[in-house]
Short mmCIF file of C-alpha atoms in Angstrom, two decimals:
data_model
loop_
_atom_site.label_atom_id
_atom_site.label_comp_id
_atom_site.label_asym_id
_atom_site.label_seq_id
_atom_site.Cartn_x
_atom_site.Cartn_y
_atom_site.Cartn_z
CA MET W 1 44.69 134.70 32.39
CA GLY W 2 45.45 137.98 32.10
CA GLU W 3 43.74 140.94 33.23
CA ARG W 4 40.60 141.58 30.53
CA ILE W 5 40.93 144.53 28.03
CA LYS W 6 38.57 147.25 28.84
CA LEU W 7 36.73 149.05 26.09
CA LEU W 8 34.40 151.66 25.82
CA LEU W 9 31.96 152.37 23.16
CA VAL W 10 30.61 156.09 22.34
CA ASP W 11 28.18 156.53 19.54
CA ASP W 12 24.77 158.81 19.36
CA GLU W 13 23.22 156.06 16.93
CA LEU W 14 21.92 153.93 19.44
CA TYR W 15 20.66 150.90 17.03
CA LEU W 16 24.57 150.94 16.09
CA CYS W 17 25.74 150.60 20.35
CA GLU W 18 22.90 148.16 20.81
CA GLN W 19 24.07 145.75 17.25
CA ILE W 20 28.06 146.30 18.33
CA CYS W 21 27.09 145.49 22.17
CA ALA W 22 24.67 142.20 21.06
CA ASN W 23 26.64 140.53 17.90
CA ILE W 24 30.23 140.49 19.14
CA ASN W 25 31.51 137.79 21.57
CA TRP W 26 34.13 139.96 24.23
CA ASP W 27 35.11 137.25 25.63
CA ASN W 28 36.81 135.97 22.63
CA PHE W 29 39.12 138.82 22.48
CA GLY W 30 39.67 138.95 26.54
CA VAL W 31 37.54 141.85 26.58
CA GLU W 32 35.10 143.64 29.06
CA LEU W 33 32.59 146.48 27.61
CA ILE W 34 32.70 148.50 30.36
CA GLY W 35 30.26 151.05 29.00
CA SER W 36 28.08 152.12 25.90
CA CYS W 37 27.47 156.12 26.10
CA GLU W 38 25.53 158.32 23.40
CA ASN W 39 27.53 161.31 24.00
CA ALA W 40 31.19 162.48 24.73
CA MET W 41 30.15 163.95 28.08
CA ASP W 42 28.84 160.91 29.27
CA ALA W 43 31.62 159.00 28.33
CA LEU W 44 34.35 161.16 30.08
CA GLU W 45 32.30 160.67 33.41
CA GLN W 46 32.38 157.35 32.95
CA MET W 47 36.04 157.27 32.45
CA ILE W 48 36.84 159.14 35.49
CA ASP W 49 35.22 156.31 36.90
CA GLU W 50 36.78 153.60 34.92
CA MET W 51 39.31 153.96 32.72
CA PRO W 52 39.24 152.01 29.33
CA ASP W 53 41.85 150.30 27.07
CA ILE W 54 40.01 150.85 24.10
CA LEU W 55 38.13 153.98 22.97
CA ILE W 56 35.42 153.19 20.17
CA THR W 57 33.88 156.52 19.24
CA ASP W 58 31.75 157.86 16.54
CA ILE W 59 33.60 160.85 15.26
CA LYS W 60 30.38 163.61 15.00
CA MET W 61 28.17 163.88 18.39
CA PRO W 62 26.79 166.84 19.69
CA VAL W 63 28.47 169.18 21.86
CA MET W 64 31.59 167.50 21.89
CA SER W 65 33.26 165.79 18.77
CA GLY W 66 34.78 162.27 18.99
CA LEU W 67 38.01 163.74 18.26
CA GLU W 68 37.81 166.48 21.10
CA LEU W 69 37.09 163.32 23.22
CA ILE W 70 39.93 161.45 22.23
CA ALA W 71 42.04 164.20 23.11
CA ARG W 72 40.62 164.67 26.53
CA ALA W 73 41.01 161.09 26.88
CA ARG W 74 44.62 160.89 25.80
CA GLN W 75 45.41 163.04 28.61
CA MET W 76 43.85 160.47 31.36
CA ASN W 77 45.59 157.73 29.18
CA PRO W 78 48.60 158.33 26.98
CA ALA W 79 48.40 154.57 25.93
CA LEU W 80 44.71 154.98 24.92
CA GLN W 81 43.91 152.69 21.69
CA CYS W 82 41.25 154.98 19.99
CA VAL W 83 39.14 153.58 17.16
CA ILE W 84 36.80 156.03 15.08
CA LEU W 85 33.35 155.77 13.42
CA SER W 86 32.72 157.68 10.33
CA GLY W 87 30.18 157.70 8.10
CA TYR W 88 31.26 158.29 4.14
CA GLY W 89 31.19 162.12 4.14
CA GLU W 90 33.35 162.25 6.62
CA PHE W 91 36.13 160.12 5.39
CA THR W 92 38.90 162.93 5.19
CA LEU W 93 38.38 164.04 8.70
CA ALA W 94 38.78 160.37 9.46
CA GLN W 95 41.67 160.76 7.78
CA ALA W 96 43.31 163.69 9.81
CA ALA W 97 42.82 161.84 12.44
CA ILE W 98 44.86 158.38 11.77
CA GLU W 99 47.59 161.47 11.18
CA GLN W 100 47.51 162.34 14.50
CA GLY W 101 47.83 158.87 15.88
CA VAL W 102 44.18 157.39 15.88
CA GLN W 103 45.06 153.66 15.60
CA SER W 104 42.40 152.78 13.09
CA TYR W 105 38.49 153.73 12.15
CA LEU W 106 35.87 152.02 10.38
CA LEU W 107 33.45 153.12 7.48
CA LYS W 108 29.78 152.79 8.21
CA PRO W 109 28.36 150.88 7.36
CA PHE W 110 30.93 147.91 8.57
CA SER W 111 30.73 144.34 8.74
CA LYS W 112 31.06 141.82 11.91
CA ALA W 113 34.27 140.74 10.67
CA GLU W 114 36.02 144.36 9.62
CA PHE W 115 34.73 145.30 13.10
CA GLU W 116 36.24 141.58 14.73
CA ASN W 117 39.44 142.36 12.99
CA THR W 118 40.08 146.27 14.15
CA LEU W 119 39.29 145.32 17.84
CA ARG W 120 41.98 142.08 17.61
CA LYS W 121 44.43 144.66 16.29
CA CYS W 122 43.96 147.27 19.06
CA CYS W 123 44.01 144.37 21.47
CA GLU W 124 47.25 143.13 20.43
CA LEU W 125 48.80 146.94 20.67
CA VAL W 126 47.19 147.06 23.98
CA GLU W 127 49.07 143.80 25.26
CA ARG W 128 51.97 144.62 23.62
CA GLY W 129 51.99 147.86 25.45
CA ARG W 130 51.13 146.22 28.71
CA SER W 131 54.05 143.80 28.86
CA GLY W 132 56.61 146.30 28.35
CA LYS W 133 55.76 148.27 31.17
CA SER W 134 54.16 146.12 33.84
CA MET W 135 57.09 144.74 35.59
CA GLU W 136 58.47 148.23 35.55
CA LEU W 137 55.29 149.62 37.28
CA LYS W 138 55.10 146.64 39.61
CA GLU W 139 58.97 147.20 41.03
CA ARG W 140 57.80 150.59 41.47
CA THR W 141 54.58 149.96 43.31
CA GLU W 142 56.39 147.56 45.43
CA SER W 143 59.68 150.07 46.24
CA VAL W 144 57.17 152.75 47.12
CA SER W 145 54.79 150.65 49.28
CA ARG W 146 57.94 149.09 51.71
CA LEU W 147 58.76 152.67 51.82
CA PHE W 148 55.64 154.00 52.63
CA GLN W 149 55.38 151.60 55.51
CA ASP W 150 59.34 152.19 56.70
CA LEU W 151 57.65 155.66 57.44
CA ARG W 152 54.80 154.85 58.99
CA GLY W 153 56.36 152.46 61.21
CA LEU W 154 58.49 155.87 62.42
CA ARG W 155 55.81 157.48 63.05
CA GLU W 156 54.25 154.75 65.43
CA LYS W 157 57.45 154.66 67.51
CA ASP W 158 57.65 156.88 70.65
CA GLY W 159 59.70 160.09 70.77
CA SER W 160 60.60 162.78 67.99
CA ILE W 161 61.81 161.75 64.59
CA GLY W 162 64.93 163.37 63.07
CA PRO W 163 66.22 163.10 59.21
CA GLU W 164 68.74 161.11 60.05
CA GLN W 165 66.35 158.31 60.73
CA ILE W 166 64.79 159.02 56.93
CA GLN W 167 68.13 159.16 55.98
CA LYS W 168 68.99 155.59 56.83
CA ILE W 169 65.60 154.26 55.76
CA MET W 170 66.85 156.02 52.11
CA GLN W 171 69.96 154.21 51.73
CA SER W 172 67.60 151.05 50.57
CA TYR W 173 65.84 153.25 48.00
CA PRO W 174 66.43 154.56 44.78
CA ASP W 175 65.76 158.00 44.88
CA PHE W 176 63.71 160.61 46.91
CA ILE W 177 61.28 161.13 44.36
CA MET W 178 60.03 158.04 46.11
CA LEU W 179 60.05 159.54 49.11
CA ARG W 180 57.79 162.14 48.16
CA GLU W 181 55.14 159.66 46.83
CA ALA W 182 55.47 157.82 50.02
CA LEU W 183 54.85 161.26 51.97
CA VAL W 184 51.88 161.66 50.16
CA LEU W 185 50.36 158.05 51.02
CA VAL W 186 51.61 158.62 54.55
CA SER W 187 49.86 162.22 55.02
CA VAL W 188 46.43 160.98 53.99
CA TYR W 189 47.25 157.95 54.77
CA GLU W 190 47.36 158.88 58.74
CA ASP W 191 45.21 162.21 58.18
CA GLY W 192 42.85 162.45 55.59
CA ARG W 193 41.79 166.22 56.51
CA SER W 194 42.62 168.67 53.57
CA GLU W 195 43.90 170.92 56.20
CA PHE W 196 47.35 169.02 56.61
CA GLY W 197 47.32 167.72 53.12
CA LYS W 198 47.02 171.67 52.11
CA LYS W 199 49.85 172.34 54.67
CA TRP W 200 52.22 169.58 54.11
CA ILE W 201 51.46 168.06 50.52
CA PRO W 202 53.07 170.99 48.64
CA ARG W 203 56.19 171.52 50.81
CA PHE W 204 57.00 167.83 49.81
CA TYR W 205 57.83 169.51 46.14
CA GLU W 206 59.28 172.67 47.18
CA GLY W 207 63.17 172.65 47.06
CA GLY W 208 65.17 172.03 50.43
CA ASP W 209 66.15 169.65 52.77
CA ILE W 210 63.61 166.97 51.96
CA LEU W 211 64.42 164.99 54.62
CA LYS W 212 63.65 167.69 57.49
CA THR W 213 60.64 168.07 55.40
CA ALA W 214 59.48 164.67 55.91
CA ALA W 215 60.56 164.43 59.19
CA ASP W 216 58.66 167.40 60.38
CA ALA W 217 55.97 166.55 58.86
CA LEU W 218 55.89 163.09 60.41
CA ASN W 219 56.36 164.60 63.32
CA ASP W 220 53.27 166.82 63.03
CA MET W 221 50.85 164.46 62.23
CA LEU W 222 47.33 164.42 64.51
CA PRO W 223 46.64 160.72 66.15
CA GLU W 224 42.56 161.39 65.70
CA ARG W 225 40.52 159.21 63.07
CA GLU W 226 37.84 160.17 60.97
CA ARG W 227 34.52 158.21 61.03
CA GLU W 228 35.35 157.47 57.42
CA SER W 229 37.30 154.50 56.17
CA GLU W 230 41.57 155.13 55.63
CA LEU W 231 40.25 154.49 51.54
CA VAL W 232 37.87 156.84 51.51
CA ARG W 233 39.72 159.36 53.27
CA LYS W 234 42.64 158.66 51.29
CA ILE W 235 40.81 159.36 47.73
CA LYS W 236 39.10 161.96 49.25
CA ALA W 237 42.40 163.84 50.21
CA TYR W 238 44.18 163.20 46.80
CA VAL W 239 41.17 164.99 45.18
CA GLN W 240 41.27 168.02 47.37
CA GLN W 241 45.05 168.37 46.29
CA HIS W 242 44.79 167.51 42.34
CA TYR W 243 41.06 167.83 41.30
CA MET W 244 43.08 171.11 39.10
CA GLU W 245 44.52 167.59 37.01
CA GLU W 246 42.81 167.31 33.89
CA THR W 247 44.41 163.64 34.27
CA LEU W 248 42.86 162.61 37.47
CA ASN W 249 40.44 159.81 37.58
CA LEU W 250 39.82 156.50 39.54
CA GLN W 251 42.15 154.33 37.81
CA LEU W 252 45.23 156.86 38.69
CA ILE W 253 44.25 156.89 42.18
CA ALA W 254 44.17 153.11 42.15
CA GLU W 255 47.54 152.42 40.93
CA GLN W 256 49.64 155.43 42.38
CA VAL W 257 47.74 155.95 45.55
CA VAL W 258 45.77 152.98 47.13
CA HIS W 259 47.49 150.12 45.25
CA LEU W 260 44.15 148.36 44.68
CA GLY W 261 41.96 147.61 41.88
CA VAL W 262 39.69 150.40 40.28
CA LYS W 263 36.65 148.38 40.86
CA TYR W 264 36.80 147.35 44.29
CA ILE W 265 37.77 150.98 45.35
CA GLY W 266 35.01 152.52 43.56
CA ARG W 267 32.35 149.95 45.12
CA CYS W 268 34.05 150.87 48.41
CA PHE W 269 33.57 154.68 47.68
CA TYR W 270 30.17 154.09 46.62
CA LYS W 271 28.84 152.07 48.97
CA GLU W 272 30.26 154.64 52.17
CA THR W 273 29.05 158.04 50.56
CA GLU W 274 26.95 156.55 48.27
CA THR W 275 28.05 158.53 45.55
CA LYS W 276 30.32 157.76 42.45
CA PHE W 277 33.52 159.11 42.16
CA SER W 278 32.44 161.04 39.28
CA GLN W 279 30.46 162.57 40.82
CA TYR W 280 32.47 163.28 43.99
CA LEU W 281 34.78 164.64 41.76
CA LEU W 282 32.45 166.99 39.59
CA GLU W 283 31.03 168.54 43.04
CA ILE W 284 34.58 169.48 44.31
CA ARG W 285 35.76 170.92 40.69
CA MET W 286 32.07 172.60 40.66
CA GLU W 287 32.27 174.19 43.88
CA LYS W 288 35.70 175.24 43.61
CA ALA W 289 34.77 177.11 40.47
CA LYS W 290 31.55 179.01 41.68
CA GLN W 291 33.90 180.16 44.63
CA MET W 292 35.89 181.68 41.78
CA LEU W 293 33.41 183.14 39.84
CA LYS W 294 32.31 185.11 43.28
CA ASP W 295 35.62 186.49 43.12
CA PRO W 296 35.65 189.61 41.64
CA GLU W 297 39.54 188.96 40.87
CA ASN W 298 38.38 186.23 38.30
CA ASN W 299 36.86 187.32 35.11
CA ARG W 300 37.50 185.21 32.69
CA ILE W 301 35.95 181.67 32.46
CA GLU W 302 39.11 180.45 30.29
CA GLU W 303 40.71 180.48 33.39
CA ILE W 304 38.58 179.25 35.90
CA ALA W 305 38.15 176.02 33.51
CA GLU W 306 41.68 175.66 33.54
CA ALA W 307 41.64 175.98 37.14
CA VAL W 308 39.53 173.47 38.13
CA GLY W 309 41.02 170.69 36.06
CA LEU W 310 39.17 171.15 32.82
CA GLY W 311 42.13 172.50 30.62
CA HIS W 312 41.12 175.30 27.89
CA ASP W 313 37.92 173.73 26.84
CA VAL W 314 35.32 176.26 27.81
CA PRO W 315 32.17 174.64 26.03
CA TYR W 316 32.59 171.42 28.26
CA PHE W 317 32.71 173.24 31.73
CA TYR W 318 30.08 175.33 30.84
CA GLN W 319 27.91 172.08 29.77
CA LEU W 320 28.80 170.81 33.10
CA PHE W 321 28.55 173.92 35.14
CA LYS W 322 24.95 174.15 33.63
CA ARG W 323 24.20 170.51 34.44
CA TYR W 324 25.39 171.10 38.14
CA THR W 325 23.71 174.32 39.12
CA GLY W 326 21.10 174.83 36.29
CA MET W 327 22.88 178.04 35.21
CA THR W 328 25.43 178.93 33.04
CA PRO W 329 28.88 180.70 34.43
CA LYS W 330 27.59 183.84 33.50
CA GLU W 331 24.48 184.02 34.85
CA TYR W 332 25.87 182.31 38.00
CA LYS W 333 28.33 185.21 38.12
CA ASN W 334 25.68 187.49 38.32
CA VAL W 335 23.16 186.49 40.33
#
């Protein structure tokens, strides 16, 4: 049996959510209901920890609408299948959503059969998309993993590493983009401290001789180990380097950085840190925002929101910041 399809349900009508959750036999569709949220902000937090394949959302909700939620969610997962739930008075808005790429809508009240037909169509689209990219992704991931091990092997040998040694290894791999990906992995794996990442990871993406840069970085790595597990160090280091990216979520890290299941690494992270990944990411972003708000050169809230990975969505930034600090950004800036 293939990997189960993950579905997230978002609606501020609790009764409707409860009815859907209780009346649908998810196993018949190979679907795992990963959550039922009352609002878009809770849904986005859940998506950072675990990305769904299908999003079913009400179109009108407080703070952030279903359409805004879909736009932010699709930045994290462009292949996300989306279904709008709408009332009769929102029919025109639902039609506009479909024109923008939303797969389907359900007009309230809808029957169980209508819901299941829509769910079945979305599941077919998810499976079709998976079959198209699974082999390519698997092959690339396996190649990066092999290169990662090859580079680690160089680091474990005595003596300094030269560009010619890396050049010899790269003869077995198709491109130097893969070398950069593996170098980031080695950097995080061998030394999860942010100082090392700040120094080297940006250099991997600059112009110049990547072979020499790779050799210098491998020679510069320190052998000390921190008390945190290698897995948690990798995750934290990656967040420190990429918190400003709107698309950052645990699914991405699972697939592209640590190459392990998202639920497994989520459990490990929580067990070791006693903090959900989404909360850790929020803390990093909000602490960066606090620093920027106290900097007299940073006057525009819009720029700060974008710099900490929340795009141009200022109301969303305000809500998260107030939830985190108990103050609005302007209030904090003037304290």
